[in-house]
Short mmCIF file of C-alpha atoms and ligand atoms in Angstrom, two decimals:
data_model
loop_
_atom_site.label_atom_id
_atom_site.label_comp_id
_atom_site.label_asym_id
_atom_site.label_seq_id
_atom_site.Cartn_x
_atom_site.Cartn_y
_atom_site.Cartn_z
CA MET W 23 50.11 -86.90 153.84
CA LYS W 24 48.04 -88.65 151.25
CA ASN W 25 45.47 -86.61 149.70
CA VAL W 26 42.12 -88.81 150.00
CA ALA W 27 40.12 -85.93 148.45
CA LYS W 28 42.55 -85.88 145.40
CA ALA W 29 42.08 -89.47 144.77
CA LEU W 30 37.90 -89.24 145.62
CA LEU W 31 37.53 -86.56 142.88
CA GLY W 32 39.70 -88.27 140.40
CA ALA W 33 37.09 -89.82 139.39
CA VAL W 34 34.51 -86.71 139.62
CA SER W 35 36.40 -83.92 138.03
CA MET W 36 34.68 -80.53 138.86
CA LEU W 37 35.80 -76.80 138.43
CA ALA W 38 36.47 -74.38 141.49
CA VAL W 39 33.52 -71.51 141.36
CA THR W 40 33.38 -67.99 143.24
CA VAL W 41 30.41 -68.51 145.64
CA ALA W 42 28.64 -65.14 145.08
CA ALA W 43 25.02 -63.76 145.08
CA PRO W 44 24.00 -64.28 141.43
CA ALA W 45 20.50 -62.28 140.59
CA MET W 46 17.12 -64.02 141.18
CA ALA W 47 17.60 -67.37 142.53
CA GLU W 48 15.89 -68.69 145.31
CA PRO W 49 18.82 -69.53 147.64
CA LYS W 50 18.45 -73.65 148.69
CA ALA W 51 21.33 -75.47 150.41
CA GLU W 52 21.75 -78.96 151.41
CA VAL W 53 23.75 -79.04 154.95
CA LEU W 54 25.81 -82.05 155.81
CA HIS W 55 26.46 -81.67 159.69
CA TYR W 56 26.55 -83.98 162.89
CA TRP W 57 24.75 -81.79 165.29
CA THR W 58 21.82 -83.68 166.53
CA SER W 59 22.43 -83.31 170.63
CA GLY W 60 20.23 -81.32 172.66
CA GLY W 61 22.58 -78.12 172.61
CA GLU W 62 24.01 -79.39 168.83
CA ALA W 63 20.67 -79.32 167.41
CA LYS W 64 19.38 -75.72 168.93
CA ALA W 65 22.71 -74.04 167.73
CA VAL W 66 21.86 -75.65 164.02
CA GLN W 67 18.44 -74.78 164.17
CA ALA W 68 19.27 -71.36 164.73
CA LEU W 69 20.92 -71.26 161.46
CA GLN W 70 18.03 -72.98 160.03
CA GLU W 71 16.30 -70.23 161.00
CA ALA W 72 18.00 -67.44 160.13
CA PHE W 73 18.15 -68.74 156.85
CA LYS W 74 14.64 -69.41 156.05
CA ALA W 75 14.09 -66.04 157.62
CA ARG W 76 16.18 -64.65 154.78
CA GLY W 77 13.89 -66.62 151.99
CA GLY W 78 16.37 -69.54 151.77
CA THR W 79 15.60 -73.39 151.46
CA TRP W 80 17.23 -75.29 153.97
CA VAL W 81 17.43 -79.06 153.34
CA ASP W 82 18.66 -80.47 156.35
CA ALA W 83 21.34 -83.63 156.30
CA PRO W 84 22.15 -83.96 160.06
CA VAL W 85 24.36 -87.90 160.35
CA ALA W 86 24.01 -88.74 163.88
CA GLY W 87 27.49 -89.60 165.54
CA GLY W 88 29.68 -87.10 168.02
CA GLY W 89 32.66 -86.21 166.78
CA GLY W 90 32.05 -86.67 163.19
CA ASP W 91 33.64 -89.53 162.15
CA ALA W 92 30.17 -90.85 160.78
CA GLN W 93 29.45 -87.86 158.64
CA ALA W 94 33.06 -87.57 157.12
CA ALA W 95 32.30 -91.19 155.54
CA VAL W 96 29.07 -90.19 154.32
CA LEU W 97 30.37 -87.12 152.46
CA ARG W 98 33.20 -89.12 150.74
CA ALA W 99 30.60 -91.50 149.66
CA ARG W 100 28.22 -88.03 148.20
CA VAL W 101 31.29 -86.68 146.41
CA LEU W 102 32.14 -90.04 144.69
CA ALA W 103 29.08 -90.60 143.66
CA GLY W 104 29.06 -86.97 141.88
CA ASP W 105 26.35 -85.62 144.88
CA PRO W 106 28.27 -83.46 147.01
CA PRO W 107 26.13 -81.50 149.71
CA ALA W 108 25.59 -77.63 148.99
CA ALA W 109 27.33 -77.18 152.34
CA VAL W 110 29.08 -79.15 154.88
CA GLN W 111 30.16 -79.04 158.46
CA ILE W 112 34.31 -79.56 158.34
CA LYS W 113 37.48 -78.78 160.20
CA GLY W 114 40.91 -77.91 160.31
CA PRO W 115 43.30 -80.20 157.65
CA ASN W 116 40.39 -81.89 156.07
CA ILE W 117 39.41 -78.28 154.39
CA GLN W 118 42.84 -78.03 152.70
CA GLU W 119 42.53 -81.36 151.63
CA TRP W 120 39.15 -80.81 149.88
CA ALA W 121 40.59 -77.47 148.45
CA GLU W 122 43.65 -78.88 147.23
CA ALA W 123 41.75 -81.32 145.30
CA GLY W 124 39.66 -78.97 143.65
CA ALA W 125 35.77 -79.41 145.50
CA LEU W 126 35.23 -76.32 147.18
CA GLY W 127 34.33 -72.84 146.02
CA ASP W 128 35.96 -69.37 147.58
CA LEU W 129 34.57 -67.33 149.27
CA ASN W 130 36.30 -64.41 148.77
CA ALA W 131 33.22 -62.02 147.89
CA VAL W 132 31.28 -62.39 150.96
CA ALA W 133 34.29 -61.98 153.09
CA GLU W 134 35.59 -59.03 151.13
CA ALA W 135 32.67 -57.53 151.74
CA GLN W 136 32.13 -58.57 155.28
CA ASP W 137 35.84 -57.80 156.21
CA TRP W 138 36.94 -61.62 157.71
CA ASP W 139 40.44 -60.54 157.63
CA LYS W 140 39.83 -57.48 160.06
CA VAL W 141 37.71 -59.81 162.31
CA LEU W 142 39.32 -63.37 162.38
CA PRO W 143 41.77 -64.17 164.22
CA GLU W 144 45.08 -65.76 162.14
CA THR W 145 44.92 -68.85 163.65
CA ILE W 146 41.25 -69.27 162.34
CA GLN W 147 42.21 -67.62 159.28
CA ASN W 148 44.81 -70.24 158.44
CA ILE W 149 42.41 -73.00 158.98
CA VAL W 150 39.87 -71.78 156.55
CA LYS W 151 41.75 -70.31 153.85
CA TYR W 152 43.40 -72.39 150.93
CA ASP W 153 46.24 -70.66 148.90
CA GLY W 154 45.13 -67.33 150.33
CA GLN W 155 41.63 -67.63 149.35
CA TYR W 156 38.82 -67.98 151.86
CA VAL W 157 37.17 -71.68 151.40
CA ALA W 158 35.20 -71.97 154.64
CA VAL W 159 33.80 -69.68 156.77
CA PRO W 160 34.46 -70.49 160.34
CA VAL W 161 31.35 -70.38 162.74
CA ASN W 162 33.11 -70.92 166.04
CA VAL W 163 35.74 -71.92 168.64
CA HIS W 164 35.44 -74.75 171.19
CA ARG W 165 37.75 -75.37 173.34
CA VAL W 166 38.66 -79.38 174.18
CA ASP W 167 40.94 -78.91 177.45
CA TRP W 168 37.57 -78.31 180.01
CA ILE W 169 36.76 -80.73 183.21
CA TRP W 170 32.81 -80.10 183.91
CA ALA W 171 32.20 -80.95 187.51
CA ASN W 172 29.07 -80.76 189.57
CA PRO W 173 29.76 -79.28 192.91
CA GLU W 174 27.58 -80.78 194.89
CA VAL W 175 28.94 -84.70 194.05
CA LEU W 176 32.22 -83.07 194.61
CA ALA W 177 31.40 -81.61 198.52
CA LYS W 178 30.23 -84.87 198.80
CA VAL W 179 33.78 -85.47 199.76
CA GLY W 180 35.06 -82.12 200.13
CA ALA W 181 36.82 -81.54 197.24
CA ASP W 182 37.10 -78.72 194.44
CA VAL W 183 38.00 -79.20 191.14
CA PRO W 184 41.34 -80.23 190.30
CA LYS W 185 44.36 -78.44 189.25
CA THR W 186 47.02 -80.86 188.79
CA TRP W 187 46.28 -84.50 187.48
CA ASP W 188 47.66 -85.96 191.21
CA GLU W 189 44.90 -83.90 192.72
CA PHE W 190 42.74 -85.22 189.85
CA ASN W 191 43.52 -88.92 190.99
CA GLU W 192 43.21 -88.32 194.82
CA THR W 193 39.61 -86.74 194.28
CA ALA W 194 38.88 -89.61 192.04
CA GLU W 195 39.99 -92.07 194.50
CA LYS W 196 38.04 -90.41 197.02
CA LEU W 197 35.06 -90.82 194.82
CA LYS W 198 35.71 -93.98 194.22
CA ALA W 199 35.65 -95.12 197.94
CA ALA W 200 32.55 -93.32 198.51
CA GLY W 201 30.96 -95.19 195.76
CA ILE W 202 30.22 -92.15 193.39
CA ILE W 203 31.04 -92.83 189.69
CA PRO W 204 34.34 -90.09 189.57
CA LEU W 205 34.61 -89.43 185.56
CA ALA W 206 31.36 -89.78 183.66
CA HIS W 207 33.11 -90.96 179.84
CA GLY W 208 31.80 -92.63 176.79
CA GLY W 209 33.64 -95.35 175.64
CA GLN W 210 34.22 -94.00 171.74
CA PRO W 211 37.80 -93.67 170.32
CA TRP W 212 37.01 -89.91 169.66
CA GLN W 213 36.37 -89.42 173.33
CA ASP W 214 39.14 -91.35 174.55
CA ALA W 215 41.23 -89.42 172.22
CA THR W 216 39.62 -86.19 173.62
CA VAL W 217 40.67 -87.34 177.12
CA PHE W 218 43.99 -88.20 176.03
CA GLU W 219 45.40 -85.02 174.42
CA THR W 220 44.35 -82.95 177.86
CA VAL W 221 46.59 -85.39 179.71
CA VAL W 222 49.27 -85.11 176.93
CA LEU W 223 48.84 -81.65 177.26
CA GLY W 224 49.01 -81.89 181.14
CA VAL W 225 51.48 -84.68 181.93
CA GLY W 226 53.52 -83.89 178.85
CA GLY W 227 53.78 -79.58 179.11
CA ILE W 228 52.75 -77.71 175.75
CA ASP W 229 56.08 -78.63 174.52
CA PHE W 230 55.24 -81.96 174.46
CA TYR W 231 52.13 -81.79 172.84
CA GLN W 232 53.75 -79.46 170.01
CA LYS W 233 56.64 -81.96 169.61
CA ALA W 234 54.24 -85.37 169.91
CA LEU W 235 51.01 -84.58 168.66
CA VAL W 236 51.32 -81.47 166.20
CA ASP W 237 55.22 -82.14 164.77
CA LEU W 238 54.70 -86.20 165.07
CA ASP W 239 58.40 -86.18 166.74
CA MET W 240 59.21 -89.70 167.33
CA GLU W 241 61.17 -88.89 169.94
CA ALA W 242 58.89 -87.62 171.92
CA LEU W 243 56.00 -90.02 171.14
CA GLY W 244 58.16 -93.33 172.37
CA SER W 245 59.48 -90.92 175.38
CA ASP W 246 59.20 -92.16 179.19
CA THR W 247 57.18 -89.19 179.33
CA MET W 248 54.47 -90.93 176.95
CA VAL W 249 54.90 -93.84 178.73
CA LYS W 250 53.55 -91.43 181.56
CA VAL W 251 50.84 -90.60 179.80
CA PHE W 252 49.27 -93.58 179.40
CA ASP W 253 49.94 -94.42 182.84
CA GLN W 254 47.77 -91.36 183.59
CA MET W 255 44.98 -92.91 181.12
CA ARG W 256 45.23 -96.25 182.86
CA LYS W 257 44.24 -94.63 186.74
CA MET W 258 41.72 -92.88 184.20
CA ARG W 259 39.78 -95.93 183.04
CA GLY W 260 39.70 -97.04 186.62
CA TYR W 261 37.38 -93.77 187.25
CA VAL W 262 34.70 -94.78 184.57
CA ASP W 263 31.83 -96.83 185.29
CA PRO W 264 31.03 -100.18 184.01
CA ASP W 265 28.67 -99.03 181.40
CA PHE W 266 30.92 -96.47 179.60
CA PRO W 267 31.37 -98.24 176.49
CA GLY W 268 29.51 -96.95 173.45
CA ARG W 269 28.18 -94.06 175.49
CA ASP W 270 27.47 -90.62 173.41
CA TRP W 271 28.62 -87.45 174.57
CA ASN W 272 26.15 -85.96 175.71
CA LEU W 273 25.00 -88.74 178.17
CA ALA W 274 27.88 -88.76 180.08
CA THR W 275 27.50 -85.04 180.43
CA ALA W 276 23.70 -85.91 181.54
CA MET W 277 25.42 -87.95 184.09
CA VAL W 278 26.83 -85.12 185.55
CA MET W 279 24.01 -83.09 185.59
CA ARG W 280 22.44 -85.39 187.64
CA GLY W 281 24.63 -85.98 189.69
CA GLU W 282 25.57 -89.71 189.03
CA ALA W 283 28.70 -88.76 188.17
CA ALA W 284 31.30 -86.07 189.60
CA MET W 285 33.10 -84.85 186.25
CA GLN W 286 33.47 -85.24 182.51
CA ILE W 287 36.84 -84.12 180.79
CA MET W 288 35.52 -83.04 177.02
CA GLY W 289 34.97 -79.74 175.02
CA ASP W 290 32.90 -77.02 175.55
CA TRP W 291 30.06 -78.13 173.46
CA ALA W 292 29.22 -80.05 176.66
CA LYS W 293 28.22 -76.43 177.83
CA GLY W 294 25.69 -76.71 175.04
CA GLU W 295 23.91 -79.60 177.17
CA PHE W 296 24.34 -77.53 180.46
CA ALA W 297 22.87 -74.32 178.67
CA ALA W 298 20.27 -76.41 176.87
CA ALA W 299 19.28 -77.90 180.05
CA GLY W 300 18.66 -74.50 181.79
CA LEU W 301 21.81 -74.71 183.96
CA GLU W 302 24.43 -72.22 185.28
CA PRO W 303 27.97 -72.56 185.26
CA GLY W 304 29.24 -71.95 188.31
CA LYS W 305 25.91 -72.75 190.83
CA ASP W 306 24.51 -75.34 188.70
CA TYR W 307 27.96 -77.09 187.14
CA ILE W 308 31.53 -75.94 187.65
CA CYS W 309 33.86 -75.40 184.29
CA ALA W 310 37.85 -75.37 184.93
CA SER W 311 40.37 -76.50 182.42
CA THR W 312 42.17 -79.22 182.76
CA PRO W 313 45.38 -79.71 184.78
CA SER W 314 48.19 -77.97 182.42
CA ASP W 315 50.54 -74.98 182.53
CA GLY W 316 48.79 -72.34 180.33
CA GLY W 317 47.87 -74.22 177.28
CA TYR W 318 45.00 -74.13 175.17
CA LEU W 319 43.53 -76.68 172.75
CA LEU W 320 41.79 -75.24 169.91
CA ASN W 321 38.86 -76.96 167.91
CA SER W 322 36.83 -74.53 165.15
CA ASP W 323 33.88 -75.59 162.95
CA SER W 324 33.32 -74.44 159.85
CA PHE W 325 31.33 -74.79 157.20
CA ALA W 326 32.85 -75.26 153.38
CA MET W 327 30.88 -74.96 150.41
CA PHE W 328 31.05 -77.91 147.90
CA ASN W 329 31.23 -77.20 144.27
CA VAL W 330 27.54 -77.61 143.38
CA SER W 331 25.78 -76.76 140.19
CA GLY W 332 22.85 -74.07 139.84
CA ASP W 333 22.37 -70.37 140.79
CA ASP W 334 19.84 -71.48 143.72
CA ASN W 335 22.70 -72.85 145.49
CA VAL W 336 24.87 -70.82 144.73
CA GLU W 337 23.09 -67.89 146.24
CA GLY W 338 21.82 -70.20 149.47
CA GLN W 339 25.65 -70.47 149.89
CA ALA W 340 26.50 -67.43 149.97
CA LEU W 341 23.66 -66.23 152.33
CA LEU W 342 24.90 -69.09 154.66
CA ALA W 343 28.34 -67.73 154.72
CA GLU W 344 27.31 -64.24 155.12
CA LEU W 345 24.54 -65.47 157.89
CA ILE W 346 27.10 -67.78 160.02
CA LEU W 347 29.84 -64.49 160.13
CA GLY W 348 26.92 -61.73 160.97
CA THR W 349 27.89 -60.56 164.30
CA ASP W 350 24.18 -61.24 165.48
CA PHE W 351 24.12 -65.19 164.58
CA GLN W 352 27.68 -65.21 166.06
CA GLU W 353 26.38 -64.49 169.46
CA THR W 354 23.43 -66.40 168.92
CA PHE W 355 24.61 -69.54 167.44
CA ASN W 356 27.37 -69.70 170.16
CA LEU W 357 25.06 -69.12 173.26
CA TYR W 358 23.77 -72.53 172.43
CA LYS W 359 26.73 -74.41 171.05
CA GLY W 360 28.66 -73.19 174.25
CA SER W 361 31.66 -72.48 171.99
CA ILE W 362 32.70 -68.67 171.48
CA PRO W 363 32.53 -66.66 168.30
CA ALA W 364 35.02 -67.02 165.45
CA ARG W 365 35.04 -63.57 164.80
CA THR W 366 36.40 -60.83 167.67
CA ASP W 367 34.41 -58.40 167.98
CA VAL W 368 31.09 -59.79 168.90
CA PRO W 369 30.04 -57.90 172.09
CA ARG W 370 30.85 -60.15 175.69
CA GLY W 371 27.64 -58.85 177.22
CA GLU W 372 25.38 -62.19 176.37
CA PHE W 373 28.59 -64.90 177.19
CA ASP W 374 28.88 -66.52 180.66
CA ALA W 375 31.94 -66.46 182.82
CA CYS W 376 33.18 -70.22 181.00
CA ALA W 377 32.92 -68.32 177.66
CA ILE W 378 34.60 -65.34 178.51
CA LYS W 379 37.63 -67.04 180.35
CA SER W 380 37.84 -69.35 177.15
CA MET W 381 37.86 -65.57 175.47
CA ASP W 382 40.37 -64.44 177.50
CA ASP W 383 42.59 -67.54 177.34
CA MET W 384 42.36 -67.91 173.84
CA VAL W 385 44.27 -64.45 173.53
CA ALA W 386 46.96 -65.17 176.03
CA ALA W 387 47.43 -68.34 174.32
CA ALA W 388 47.58 -67.05 171.01
CA GLU W 389 50.53 -64.14 172.94
CA GLY W 390 51.96 -66.72 174.72
CA GLY W 391 52.41 -68.83 172.03
CA THR W 392 50.55 -71.62 173.38
CA LEU W 393 47.56 -71.99 171.60
CA MET W 394 47.47 -75.72 170.63
CA GLY W 395 45.46 -77.38 167.59
CA SER W 396 43.36 -80.14 168.98
CA MET W 397 44.04 -83.74 167.35
CA ALA W 398 41.18 -85.44 168.44
CA HIS W 399 39.28 -82.78 166.67
CA GLU W 400 40.89 -82.36 163.37
CA ILE W 401 42.84 -79.10 163.33
CA ALA W 402 46.42 -80.57 164.80
CA GLN W 403 45.93 -83.94 162.73
CA ALA W 404 43.85 -85.45 160.31
CA GLY W 405 43.01 -88.77 158.12
CA ALA W 406 45.35 -91.00 158.52
CA ILE W 407 47.76 -89.85 161.31
CA ARG W 408 44.46 -88.79 163.68
CA GLY W 409 43.32 -92.20 162.61
CA ALA W 410 46.59 -94.14 164.31
CA PHE W 411 46.66 -92.01 167.21
CA ILE W 412 43.05 -92.67 168.16
CA ASP W 413 43.33 -96.35 167.38
CA VAL W 414 46.44 -97.10 169.67
CA VAL W 415 44.52 -94.58 172.41
CA THR W 416 41.62 -96.78 172.29
CA ALA W 417 42.79 -100.10 172.18
CA HIS W 418 45.03 -99.70 175.71
CA PHE W 419 41.98 -97.62 176.87
CA ASN W 420 39.89 -100.87 176.39
CA SER W 421 42.16 -103.61 177.31
CA ASP W 422 45.11 -104.03 180.07
CA MET W 423 47.74 -103.29 177.68
CA SER W 424 50.85 -102.09 179.37
CA SER W 425 51.75 -98.00 179.03
CA THR W 426 55.53 -99.50 177.65
CA GLU W 427 53.41 -101.60 174.80
CA ALA W 428 50.88 -98.35 174.07
CA THR W 429 53.78 -96.06 173.72
CA GLU W 430 55.99 -98.63 171.05
CA LYS W 431 52.57 -99.44 169.40
CA LEU W 432 52.28 -95.78 168.98
CA VAL W 433 55.17 -95.02 167.44
CA LYS W 434 55.09 -97.85 164.83
CA ALA W 435 51.16 -96.66 163.93
CA ILE W 436 52.07 -93.13 163.35
CA LYS W 437 55.24 -94.16 161.04
CA LEU W 438 53.03 -96.33 159.40
CA ALA W 439 50.52 -93.40 158.81
CA MET W 440 52.83 -91.09 157.88
C1 GAL D 28 33.41 -81.65 167.88
C2 GAL D 28 32.79 -81.10 167.06
C3 GAL D 28 31.52 -80.11 168.01
C4 GAL D 28 31.05 -81.12 168.61
C5 GAL D 28 31.64 -82.43 169.19
C6 GAL D 28 30.74 -83.23 169.25
O1 GAL D 28 34.13 -82.46 166.49
O2 GAL D 28 33.84 -80.33 166.38
O3 GAL D 28 31.15 -79.16 166.71
O4 GAL D 28 29.73 -80.94 168.05
O5 GAL D 28 32.18 -82.67 167.72
O6 GAL D 28 29.85 -83.73 168.60
#
């Protein structure tokens, strides 16, 4: 995979520094992130408050746009201009790329002090370590493969949350016949890709997901199974409302809240919206994993500390890293955000049934070998490869392209991107 970061940094050379707390500097941190929706904003606000409570000066640098593509463009431009922010919300292989390019400071001092090796699952350690060094601090685990449903709306057609894709289609047809929007969806490429990967997992199965979206096996990518996946995506195009193009994900979640639509397929950041609206799982809304034979699609947000000069910045980075993986903050943040803690020893008492299900399913999936990195959310793939998937998926979703043509285009696009 081409290292875009290295090419960018070629222009601006920087030395990797160890992030540790020098004496007497005023901790300060400019934080680049894309958390601007109701639940997201509450969660990042909690981090700001914790940082300020410890005497830190937080410089907020939000970039609106779910999924983070807009933020990634701002980051590249800032690095190219030799002005990287101190802390950046970042994920998956992107962390490795920036670390390989020498743009990140290591967090080993904080990691040793807080014993990260003991409290973080191996899957998460592998995401935030480069060459055995901690170069980012994980803040959560988000599950991607969820259905969020309005029980009252489903009851109008005598349906429960579907457990198979056939059931999903039957229920959606009944809802449509009753004049109800079956699927609340936001027409943005990353959202189309989010739905797509849950269909790959459910229609193709775990091994197929691994082969096609992780290993990039050309036979799997060009197979009849992939044609079936696009067939299902074509059906789902028929279950969204005409106003879906360009809609932000949280506005689709709000449609389910208000009973304007029956279901949304989205990661559990959607739960942060339900929580921010004071709604309760099992009563006002239902969470269920999308139909599959036991997979779990993992997404995890982290903060990487870019090489910036000045003791106040370095102290700010160390303080942020310490706060983010503190048990109290891990609880507070994830209750707002809809995700579960990255560290495994946070008490469960405050977490709801959806979070407990995510915690248990993640452990079972890790043990059973069915824990899959999300492609759409840059855990299994990033950069050009992820872009190739998203381009074909969204082109198919927003046209009358046949499933066979989409499958052929996918194989070509992935080959080109490799
Ligand atoms: C994901 C991110 C989540 C959530 C979502 C919507 O990529 O990891 O934390 O914010 O986008 O913006």
